[in-house]
Short mmCIF file of C-alpha atoms in Angstrom, two decimals:
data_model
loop_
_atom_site.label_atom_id
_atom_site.label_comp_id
_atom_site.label_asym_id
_atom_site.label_seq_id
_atom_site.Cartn_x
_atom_site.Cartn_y
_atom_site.Cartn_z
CA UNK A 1 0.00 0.00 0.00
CA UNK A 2 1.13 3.49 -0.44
CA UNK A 3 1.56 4.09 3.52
CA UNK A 4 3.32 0.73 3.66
CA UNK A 5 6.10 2.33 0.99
CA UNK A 6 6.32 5.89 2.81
CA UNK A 7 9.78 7.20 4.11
CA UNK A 8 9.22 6.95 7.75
CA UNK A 9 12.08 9.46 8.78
CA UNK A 10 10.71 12.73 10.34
CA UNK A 11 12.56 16.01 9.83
CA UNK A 12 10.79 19.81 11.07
CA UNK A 13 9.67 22.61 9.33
CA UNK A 14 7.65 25.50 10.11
CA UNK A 15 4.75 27.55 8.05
CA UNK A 16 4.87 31.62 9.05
CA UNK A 17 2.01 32.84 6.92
CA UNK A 18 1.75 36.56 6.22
CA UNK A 19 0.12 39.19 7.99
CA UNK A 20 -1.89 42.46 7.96
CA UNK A 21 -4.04 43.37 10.76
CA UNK A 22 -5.45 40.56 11.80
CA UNK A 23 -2.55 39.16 12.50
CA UNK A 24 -2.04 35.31 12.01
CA UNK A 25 0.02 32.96 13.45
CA UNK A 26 0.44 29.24 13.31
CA UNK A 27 0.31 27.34 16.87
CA UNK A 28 2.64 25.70 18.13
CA UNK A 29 2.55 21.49 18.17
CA UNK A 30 0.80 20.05 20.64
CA UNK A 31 1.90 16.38 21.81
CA UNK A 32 0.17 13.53 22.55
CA UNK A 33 0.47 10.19 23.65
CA UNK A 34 2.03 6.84 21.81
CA UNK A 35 -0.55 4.40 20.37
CA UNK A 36 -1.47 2.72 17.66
CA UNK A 37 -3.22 3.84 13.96
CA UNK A 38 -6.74 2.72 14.10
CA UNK A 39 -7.95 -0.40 12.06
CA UNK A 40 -12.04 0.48 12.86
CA UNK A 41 -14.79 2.24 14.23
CA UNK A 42 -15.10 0.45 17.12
CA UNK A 43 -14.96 2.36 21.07
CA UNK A 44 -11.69 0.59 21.41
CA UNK A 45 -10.07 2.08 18.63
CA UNK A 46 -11.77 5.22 19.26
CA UNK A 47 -9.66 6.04 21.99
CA UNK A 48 -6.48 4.40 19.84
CA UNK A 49 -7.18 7.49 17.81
CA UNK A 50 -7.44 9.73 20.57
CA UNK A 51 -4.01 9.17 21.76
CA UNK A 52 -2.48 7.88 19.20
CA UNK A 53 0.66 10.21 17.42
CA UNK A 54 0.28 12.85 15.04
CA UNK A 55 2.78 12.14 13.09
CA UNK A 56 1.40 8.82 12.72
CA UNK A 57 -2.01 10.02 11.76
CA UNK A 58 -1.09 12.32 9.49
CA UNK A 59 1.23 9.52 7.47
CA UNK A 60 -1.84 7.67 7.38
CA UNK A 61 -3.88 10.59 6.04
CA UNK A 62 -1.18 11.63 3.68
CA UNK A 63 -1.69 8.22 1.67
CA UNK A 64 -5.20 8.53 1.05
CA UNK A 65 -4.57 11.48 -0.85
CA UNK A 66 -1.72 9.92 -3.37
CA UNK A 67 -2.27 8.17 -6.64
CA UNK A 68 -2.19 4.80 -6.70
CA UNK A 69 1.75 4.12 -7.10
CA UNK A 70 3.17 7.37 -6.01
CA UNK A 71 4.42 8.93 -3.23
CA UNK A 72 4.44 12.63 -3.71
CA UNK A 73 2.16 14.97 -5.03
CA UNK A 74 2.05 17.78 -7.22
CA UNK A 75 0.07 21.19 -6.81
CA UNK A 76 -2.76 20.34 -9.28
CA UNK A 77 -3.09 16.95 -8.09
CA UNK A 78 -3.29 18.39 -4.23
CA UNK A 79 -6.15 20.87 -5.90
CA UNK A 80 -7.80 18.18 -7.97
CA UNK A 81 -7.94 15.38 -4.95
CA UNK A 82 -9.02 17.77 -2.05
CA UNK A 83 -12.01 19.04 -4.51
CA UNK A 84 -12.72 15.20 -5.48
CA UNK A 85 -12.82 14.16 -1.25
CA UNK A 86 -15.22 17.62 -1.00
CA UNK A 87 -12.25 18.15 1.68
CA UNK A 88 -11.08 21.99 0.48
CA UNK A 89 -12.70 23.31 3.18
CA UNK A 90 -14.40 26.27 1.08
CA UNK A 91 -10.90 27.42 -0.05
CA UNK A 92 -10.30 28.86 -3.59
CA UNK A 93 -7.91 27.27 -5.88
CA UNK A 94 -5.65 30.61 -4.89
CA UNK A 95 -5.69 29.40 -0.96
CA UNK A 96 -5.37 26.03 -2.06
CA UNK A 97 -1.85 26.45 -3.92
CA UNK A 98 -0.84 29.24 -1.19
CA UNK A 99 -1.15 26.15 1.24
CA UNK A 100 0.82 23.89 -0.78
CA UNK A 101 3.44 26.47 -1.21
CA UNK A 102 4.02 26.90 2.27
CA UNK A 103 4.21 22.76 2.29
CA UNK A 104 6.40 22.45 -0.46
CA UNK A 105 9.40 23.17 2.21
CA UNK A 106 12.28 22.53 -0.92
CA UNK A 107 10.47 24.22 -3.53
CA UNK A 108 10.97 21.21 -5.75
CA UNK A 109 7.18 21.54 -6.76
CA UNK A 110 6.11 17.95 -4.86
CA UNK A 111 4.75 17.41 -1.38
CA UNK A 112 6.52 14.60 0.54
CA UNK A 113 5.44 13.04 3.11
CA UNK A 114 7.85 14.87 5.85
CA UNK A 115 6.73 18.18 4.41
CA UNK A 116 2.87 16.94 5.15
CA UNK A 117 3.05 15.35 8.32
CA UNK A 118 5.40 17.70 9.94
CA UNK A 119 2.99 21.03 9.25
CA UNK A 120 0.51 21.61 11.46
CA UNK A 121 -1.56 24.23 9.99
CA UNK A 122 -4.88 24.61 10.14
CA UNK A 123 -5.63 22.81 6.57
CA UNK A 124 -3.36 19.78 7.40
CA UNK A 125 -4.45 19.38 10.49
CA UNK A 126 -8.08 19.39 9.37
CA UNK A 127 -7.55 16.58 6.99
CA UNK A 128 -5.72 14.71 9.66
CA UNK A 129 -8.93 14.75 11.45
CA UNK A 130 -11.12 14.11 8.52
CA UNK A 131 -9.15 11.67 6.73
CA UNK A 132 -8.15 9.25 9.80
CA UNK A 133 -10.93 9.81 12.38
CA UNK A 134 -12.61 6.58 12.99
CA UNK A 135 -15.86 8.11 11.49
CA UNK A 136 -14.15 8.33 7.91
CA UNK A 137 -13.07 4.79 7.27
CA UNK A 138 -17.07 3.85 6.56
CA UNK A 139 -18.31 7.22 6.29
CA UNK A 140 -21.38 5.02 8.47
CA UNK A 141 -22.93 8.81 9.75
CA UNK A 142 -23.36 10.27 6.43
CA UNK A 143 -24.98 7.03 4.83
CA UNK A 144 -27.85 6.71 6.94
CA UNK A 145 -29.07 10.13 5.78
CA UNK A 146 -31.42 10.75 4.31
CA UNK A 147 -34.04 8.44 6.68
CA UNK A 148 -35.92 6.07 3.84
CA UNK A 149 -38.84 7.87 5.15
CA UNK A 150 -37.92 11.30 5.23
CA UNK A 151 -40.47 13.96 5.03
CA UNK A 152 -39.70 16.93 3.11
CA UNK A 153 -42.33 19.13 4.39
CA UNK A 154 -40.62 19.49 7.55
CA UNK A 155 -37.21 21.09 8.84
CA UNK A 156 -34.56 18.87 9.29
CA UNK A 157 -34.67 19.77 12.57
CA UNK A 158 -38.12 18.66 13.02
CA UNK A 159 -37.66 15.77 11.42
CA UNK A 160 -34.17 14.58 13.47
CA UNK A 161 -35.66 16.02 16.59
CA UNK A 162 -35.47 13.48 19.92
CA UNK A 163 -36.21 13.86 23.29
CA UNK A 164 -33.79 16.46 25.93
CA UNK A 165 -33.12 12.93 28.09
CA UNK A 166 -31.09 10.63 25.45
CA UNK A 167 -28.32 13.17 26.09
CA UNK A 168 -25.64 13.81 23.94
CA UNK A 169 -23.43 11.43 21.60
CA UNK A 170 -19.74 12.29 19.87
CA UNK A 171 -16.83 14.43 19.44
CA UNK A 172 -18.87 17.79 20.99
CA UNK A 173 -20.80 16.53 24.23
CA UNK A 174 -19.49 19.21 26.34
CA UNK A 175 -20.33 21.71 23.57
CA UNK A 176 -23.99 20.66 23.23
CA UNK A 177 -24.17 20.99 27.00
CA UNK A 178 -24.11 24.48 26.84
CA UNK A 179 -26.53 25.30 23.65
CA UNK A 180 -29.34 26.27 24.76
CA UNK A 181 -32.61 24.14 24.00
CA UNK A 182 -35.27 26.44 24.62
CA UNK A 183 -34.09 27.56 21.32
CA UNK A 184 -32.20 24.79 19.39
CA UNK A 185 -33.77 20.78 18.88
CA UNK A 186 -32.03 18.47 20.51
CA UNK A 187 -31.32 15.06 17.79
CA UNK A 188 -30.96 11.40 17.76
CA UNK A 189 -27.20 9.93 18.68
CA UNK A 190 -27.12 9.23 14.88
CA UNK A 191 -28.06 12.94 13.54
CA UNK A 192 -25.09 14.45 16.39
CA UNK A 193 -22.70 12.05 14.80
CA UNK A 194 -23.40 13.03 11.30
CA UNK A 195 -23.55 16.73 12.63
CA UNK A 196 -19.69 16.22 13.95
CA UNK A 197 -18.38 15.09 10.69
CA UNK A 198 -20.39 17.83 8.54
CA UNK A 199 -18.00 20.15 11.28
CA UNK A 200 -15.04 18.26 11.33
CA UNK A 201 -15.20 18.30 7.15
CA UNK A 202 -15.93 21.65 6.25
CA UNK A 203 -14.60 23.89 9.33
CA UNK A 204 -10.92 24.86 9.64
CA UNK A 205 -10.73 24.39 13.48
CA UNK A 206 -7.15 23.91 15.01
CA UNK A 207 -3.71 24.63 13.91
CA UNK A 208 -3.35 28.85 14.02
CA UNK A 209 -4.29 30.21 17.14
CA UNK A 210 -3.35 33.55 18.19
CA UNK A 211 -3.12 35.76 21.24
CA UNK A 212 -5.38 37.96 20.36
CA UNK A 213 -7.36 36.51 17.86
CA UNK A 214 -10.20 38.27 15.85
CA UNK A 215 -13.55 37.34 15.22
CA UNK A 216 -15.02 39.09 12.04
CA UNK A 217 -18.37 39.44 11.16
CA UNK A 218 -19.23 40.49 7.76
CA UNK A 219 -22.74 41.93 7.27
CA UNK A 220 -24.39 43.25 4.23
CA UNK A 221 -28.17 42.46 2.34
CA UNK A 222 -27.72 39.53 0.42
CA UNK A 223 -25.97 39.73 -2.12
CA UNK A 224 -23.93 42.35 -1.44
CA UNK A 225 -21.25 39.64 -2.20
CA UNK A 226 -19.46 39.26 1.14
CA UNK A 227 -18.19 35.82 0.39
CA UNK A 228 -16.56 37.41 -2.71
CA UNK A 229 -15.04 40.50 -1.18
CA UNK A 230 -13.57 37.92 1.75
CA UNK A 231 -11.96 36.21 -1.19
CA UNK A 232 -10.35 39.03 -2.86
CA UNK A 233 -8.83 39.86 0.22
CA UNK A 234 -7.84 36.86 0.99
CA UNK A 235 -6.28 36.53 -2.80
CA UNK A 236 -4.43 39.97 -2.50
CA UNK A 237 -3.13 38.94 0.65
CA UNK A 238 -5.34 41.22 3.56
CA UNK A 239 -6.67 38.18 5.32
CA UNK A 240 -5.38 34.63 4.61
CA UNK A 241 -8.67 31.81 4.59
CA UNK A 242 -6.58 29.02 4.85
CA UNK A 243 -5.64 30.55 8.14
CA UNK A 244 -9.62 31.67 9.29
CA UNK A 245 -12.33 29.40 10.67
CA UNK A 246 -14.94 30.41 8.61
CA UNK A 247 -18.52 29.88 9.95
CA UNK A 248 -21.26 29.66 7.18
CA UNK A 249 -25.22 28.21 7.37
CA UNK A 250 -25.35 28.16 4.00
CA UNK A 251 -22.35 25.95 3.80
CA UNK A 252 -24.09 23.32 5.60
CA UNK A 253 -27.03 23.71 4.07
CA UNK A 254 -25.95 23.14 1.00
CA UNK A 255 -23.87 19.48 2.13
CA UNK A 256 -26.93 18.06 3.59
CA UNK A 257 -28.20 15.18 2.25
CA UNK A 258 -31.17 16.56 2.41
CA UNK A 259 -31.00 19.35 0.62
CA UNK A 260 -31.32 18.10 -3.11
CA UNK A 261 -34.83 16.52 -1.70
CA UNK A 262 -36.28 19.86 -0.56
CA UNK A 263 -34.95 21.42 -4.39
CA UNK A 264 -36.85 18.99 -5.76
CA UNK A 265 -40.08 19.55 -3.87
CA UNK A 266 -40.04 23.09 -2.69
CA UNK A 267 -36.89 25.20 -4.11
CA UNK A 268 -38.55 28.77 -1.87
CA UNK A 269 -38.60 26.01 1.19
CA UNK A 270 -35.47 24.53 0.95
CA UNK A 271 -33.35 27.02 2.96
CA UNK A 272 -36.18 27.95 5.41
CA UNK A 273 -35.68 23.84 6.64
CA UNK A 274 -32.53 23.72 6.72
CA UNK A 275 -32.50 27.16 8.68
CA UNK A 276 -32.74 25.46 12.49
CA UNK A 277 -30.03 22.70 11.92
CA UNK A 278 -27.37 24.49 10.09
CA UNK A 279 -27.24 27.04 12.47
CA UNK A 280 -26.80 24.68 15.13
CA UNK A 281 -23.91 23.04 13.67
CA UNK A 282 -22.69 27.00 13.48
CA UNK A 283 -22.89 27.49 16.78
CA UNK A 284 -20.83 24.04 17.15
CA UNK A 285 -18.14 25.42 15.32
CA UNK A 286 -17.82 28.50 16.06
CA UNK A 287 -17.10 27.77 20.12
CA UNK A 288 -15.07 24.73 18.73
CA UNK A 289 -13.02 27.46 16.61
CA UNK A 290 -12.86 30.00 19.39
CA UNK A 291 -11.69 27.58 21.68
CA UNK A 292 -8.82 27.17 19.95
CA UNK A 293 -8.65 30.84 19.35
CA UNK A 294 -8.15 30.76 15.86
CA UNK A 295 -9.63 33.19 13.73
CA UNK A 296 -13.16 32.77 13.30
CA UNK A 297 -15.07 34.34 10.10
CA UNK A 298 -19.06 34.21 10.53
CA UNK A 299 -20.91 35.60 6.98
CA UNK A 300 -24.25 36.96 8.25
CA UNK A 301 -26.09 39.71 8.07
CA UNK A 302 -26.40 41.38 11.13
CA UNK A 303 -30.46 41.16 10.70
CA UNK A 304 -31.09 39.80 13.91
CA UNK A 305 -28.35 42.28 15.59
CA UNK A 306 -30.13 41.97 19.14
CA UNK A 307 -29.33 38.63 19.41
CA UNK A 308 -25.49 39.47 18.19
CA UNK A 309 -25.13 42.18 20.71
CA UNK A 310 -26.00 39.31 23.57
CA UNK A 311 -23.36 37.03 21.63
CA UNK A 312 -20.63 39.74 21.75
CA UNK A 313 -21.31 40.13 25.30
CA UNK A 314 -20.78 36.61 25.59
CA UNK A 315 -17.64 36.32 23.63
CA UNK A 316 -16.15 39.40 25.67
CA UNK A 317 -16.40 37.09 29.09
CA UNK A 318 -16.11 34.10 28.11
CA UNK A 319 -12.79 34.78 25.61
CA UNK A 320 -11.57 37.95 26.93
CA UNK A 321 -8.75 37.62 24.52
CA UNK A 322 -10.73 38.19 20.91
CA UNK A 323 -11.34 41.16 19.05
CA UNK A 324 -13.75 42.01 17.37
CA UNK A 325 -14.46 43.27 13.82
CA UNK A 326 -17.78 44.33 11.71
CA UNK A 327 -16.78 44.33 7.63
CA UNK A 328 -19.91 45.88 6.49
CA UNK A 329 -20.48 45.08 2.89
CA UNK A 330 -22.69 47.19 0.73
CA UNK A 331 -23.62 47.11 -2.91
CA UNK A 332 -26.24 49.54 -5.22
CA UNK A 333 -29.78 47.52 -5.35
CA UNK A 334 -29.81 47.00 -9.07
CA UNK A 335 -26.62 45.10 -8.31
CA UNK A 336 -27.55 42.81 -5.64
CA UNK A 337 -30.78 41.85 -8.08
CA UNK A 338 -28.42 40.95 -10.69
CA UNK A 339 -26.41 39.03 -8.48
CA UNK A 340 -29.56 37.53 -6.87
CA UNK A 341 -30.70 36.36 -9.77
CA UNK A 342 -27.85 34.66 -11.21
CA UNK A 343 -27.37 32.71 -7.93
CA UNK A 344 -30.76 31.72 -8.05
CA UNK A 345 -30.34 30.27 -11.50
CA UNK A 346 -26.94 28.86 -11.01
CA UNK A 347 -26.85 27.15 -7.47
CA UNK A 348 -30.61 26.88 -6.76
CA UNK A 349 -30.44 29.13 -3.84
CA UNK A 350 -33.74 30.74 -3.77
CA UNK A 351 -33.85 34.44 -1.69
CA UNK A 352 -37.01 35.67 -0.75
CA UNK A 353 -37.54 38.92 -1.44
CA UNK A 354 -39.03 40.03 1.89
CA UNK A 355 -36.16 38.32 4.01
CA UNK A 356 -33.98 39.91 1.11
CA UNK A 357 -35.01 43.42 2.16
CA UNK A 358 -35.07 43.12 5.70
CA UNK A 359 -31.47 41.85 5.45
CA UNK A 360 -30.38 45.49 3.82
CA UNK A 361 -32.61 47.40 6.71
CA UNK A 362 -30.92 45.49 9.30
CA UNK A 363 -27.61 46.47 8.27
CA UNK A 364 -28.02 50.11 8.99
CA UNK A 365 -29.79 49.51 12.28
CA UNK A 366 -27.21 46.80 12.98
CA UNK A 367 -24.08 48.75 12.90
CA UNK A 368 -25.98 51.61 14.87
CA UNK A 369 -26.48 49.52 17.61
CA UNK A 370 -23.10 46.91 18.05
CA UNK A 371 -20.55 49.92 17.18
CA UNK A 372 -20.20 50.37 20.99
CA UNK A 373 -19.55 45.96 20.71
CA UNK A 374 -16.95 46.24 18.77
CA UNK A 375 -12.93 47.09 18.31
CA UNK A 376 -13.30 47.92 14.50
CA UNK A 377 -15.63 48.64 11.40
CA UNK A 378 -14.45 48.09 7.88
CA UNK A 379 -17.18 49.74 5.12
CA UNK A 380 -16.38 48.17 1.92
CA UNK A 381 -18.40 48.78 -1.55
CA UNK A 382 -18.77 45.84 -3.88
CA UNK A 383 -20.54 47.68 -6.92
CA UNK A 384 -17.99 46.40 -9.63
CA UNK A 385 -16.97 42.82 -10.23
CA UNK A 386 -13.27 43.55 -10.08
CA UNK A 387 -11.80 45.38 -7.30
CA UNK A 388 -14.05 46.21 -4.46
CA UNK A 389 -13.61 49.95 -2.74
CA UNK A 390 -12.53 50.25 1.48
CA UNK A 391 -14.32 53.54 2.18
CA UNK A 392 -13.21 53.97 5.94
CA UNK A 393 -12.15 52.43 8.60
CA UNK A 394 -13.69 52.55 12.04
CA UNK A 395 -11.80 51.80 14.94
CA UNK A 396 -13.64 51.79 17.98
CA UNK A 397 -12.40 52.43 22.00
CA UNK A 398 -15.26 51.74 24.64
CA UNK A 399 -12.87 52.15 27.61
CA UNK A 400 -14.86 55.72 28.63
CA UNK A 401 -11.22 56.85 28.77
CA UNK A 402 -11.33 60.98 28.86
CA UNK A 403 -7.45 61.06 27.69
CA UNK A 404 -8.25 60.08 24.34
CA UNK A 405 -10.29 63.27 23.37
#
């Protein structure tokens, strides 16, 4: 097998991505106890995989993504294979060869497997997780969904909902502990487990925390085209993504099973049921993310910005050490139509037009209200499709300190 042939000889290396503002830095390795590579799903080797080396892991992870007979890889094969395994992690093709630059330790144009299992960046690290967890050898929680007798006139949540007392199953117990169910479903053991690997498989979640991390909202109507302008920053080197836990419903929307059912059936409908769930598995990540104080990216809107202003306060106690910033993205109306539109026609994504405008009202109101929540304010206009404009910067200082005036 290809991790049978694999140079087993370890040598270091180190990844220093660049930096603006925000600031990002790669952790530092964190050890972990001598055991073996897992062989199953079982408990046993459940806690095999726990403890068991990095290094070790990550060999074993680094084979799954070679061609049958080698044992390097090129930059278009590294593109190609993570976009095959739906493992890019929402990274552009830009991010993608960024991150295998920063691998490629000699420059010879060919990861080895030293150079892969001795980075521990956030990307690597994440397929570590995804590729050798003992969840991925079967892929057993993402084939029992959808149920045979699923009913696409309800929410996922609905539909997955069980009872407060079965408690909690998987990789996030202690996490789901603390949600609160007067708003959020609880779900069967099966649904959790599923839930952790959607996470674990589209979340960059370890691997560059920071001191003083930030935590950036961007806000906007839809389709202002805040996913975009995160990209172009991210491409002209502002704010790295393979270095940002970025938090997005629509992301899991999109992956769930489920969703290609509720297309079919009711395209208006199909976001509205997958509302409840994804933004529980949000929620998951993002405290996962913060945890680890990594940079944590959440697209939204601002629209409910009461409920943000109680999460800020929240964030403040209970990690003192984030900032955070508001990148308010705005865009003339005709534009965001146009843009509407297309999506609609493209990737199915259906926007009604009365959530659509209360998204653009909330923005105003939004910023109004969380400017005393926050340490900065980026306004950024998106009208063209080329180079989008920073119009000012905010920074903001709540101390109530008289010797700044």
């Amino acid at each position: 097998s290809n991790y049978d042939r694999l140079d087993m000889n370890l040598c270091g290396s180190s990844i220093a991505p660049r930096a603006r503002i925000f600031r990002f830095f790669t952790s530092k390795a964190k050890g972990s106890a001598a055991a073996s590579l897992p062989h199953n799903n079982s408990n046993h080797n459940t806690v095999e995989y726990k403890a068991s080396p990095y290094q070790e892991r990550a060999t074993f992870a680094f084979a799954k993504l070679l061609s049958p007979g080698k044992t390097t890889i090129d930059s278009d094969e590294f593109v190609s294979v993570l976009s095959e395994m739906q493992l890019d992690f929402g990274l552009s093709r830009v991010e993608l060869e960024r991150v295998f630059r920063k691998l490629d330790d000699n420059g010879d144009g060919h990861l080895s497997l030293d150079e892969f299992r001795n980075d521990k960046s956030p990307l690597t690290s994440a397929l570590v997780e995804s590729l050798v967890s003992p969840g991925s050898f079967e892929q057993s929680s993402a084939s029992k969904f959808p149920d045979e007798h699923f009913d696409w006139s309800v929410s996922t949540a609905d539909f997955y909902k069980a009872p407060m007392d079965i408690g909690f199953v998987g990789d996030n117990v202690n996490i789901r502990k603390e949600l609160d169910y007067d708003y959020h479903n609880n779900y069967t053991h099966e649904r959790q487990l599923f839930q952790d690997r959607m996470i674990r498989t589209n979340v960059l979640l370890d691997g560059s925390s920071t001191e003083e991390p930030w935590l950036v909202c961007t806000c906007g109507p839809m389709g202002a085209g805040k996913g975009w302008v995160l990209g172009w920053m991210s491409a002209n080197d502002y704010l790295h993504l393979e270095h940002v836990s970025k938090i997005d419903p629509d992301s899991f929307k999109a992956k769930m099973p489920e969703w290609p059912i509720y297309k079919r059936h009711s395209l208006d409908l199909a976001g509205k049921l997958t509302h409840a769930e994804s933004g529980y598995m949000a929620e998951i990540a993002s405290k996962l993310a913060m945890n680890n104080s990594m940079n944590v990216w959440v697209d939204g809107s601002l629209r409910n910005y009461k409920w943000y202003a109680q999460w800020f306060s929240y964030v403040r106690q209970k990690w003192p050490q984030y900032r955070i910033a508001i990148l308010a993205v705005t865009a003339p109306d005709e534009t965001i139509q146009k843009r509407l539109r297309h999506r609609e026609e493209t990737t199915g994504r259906f926007v009604d037009p009365d959530l659509q405008k209360a998204s653009s009202l909330g923005v105003t109101e939004g910023l109004k209200e969380l400017s005393p929540s926050v340490d900065l304010i980026a306004h950024i206009s998106n009208s063209c499709e080329n180079v989008p404009t920073l119009n000012y910067v905010s920074l903001i200082d709540s101390s109530g300190n008289w010797e700044l005036v």
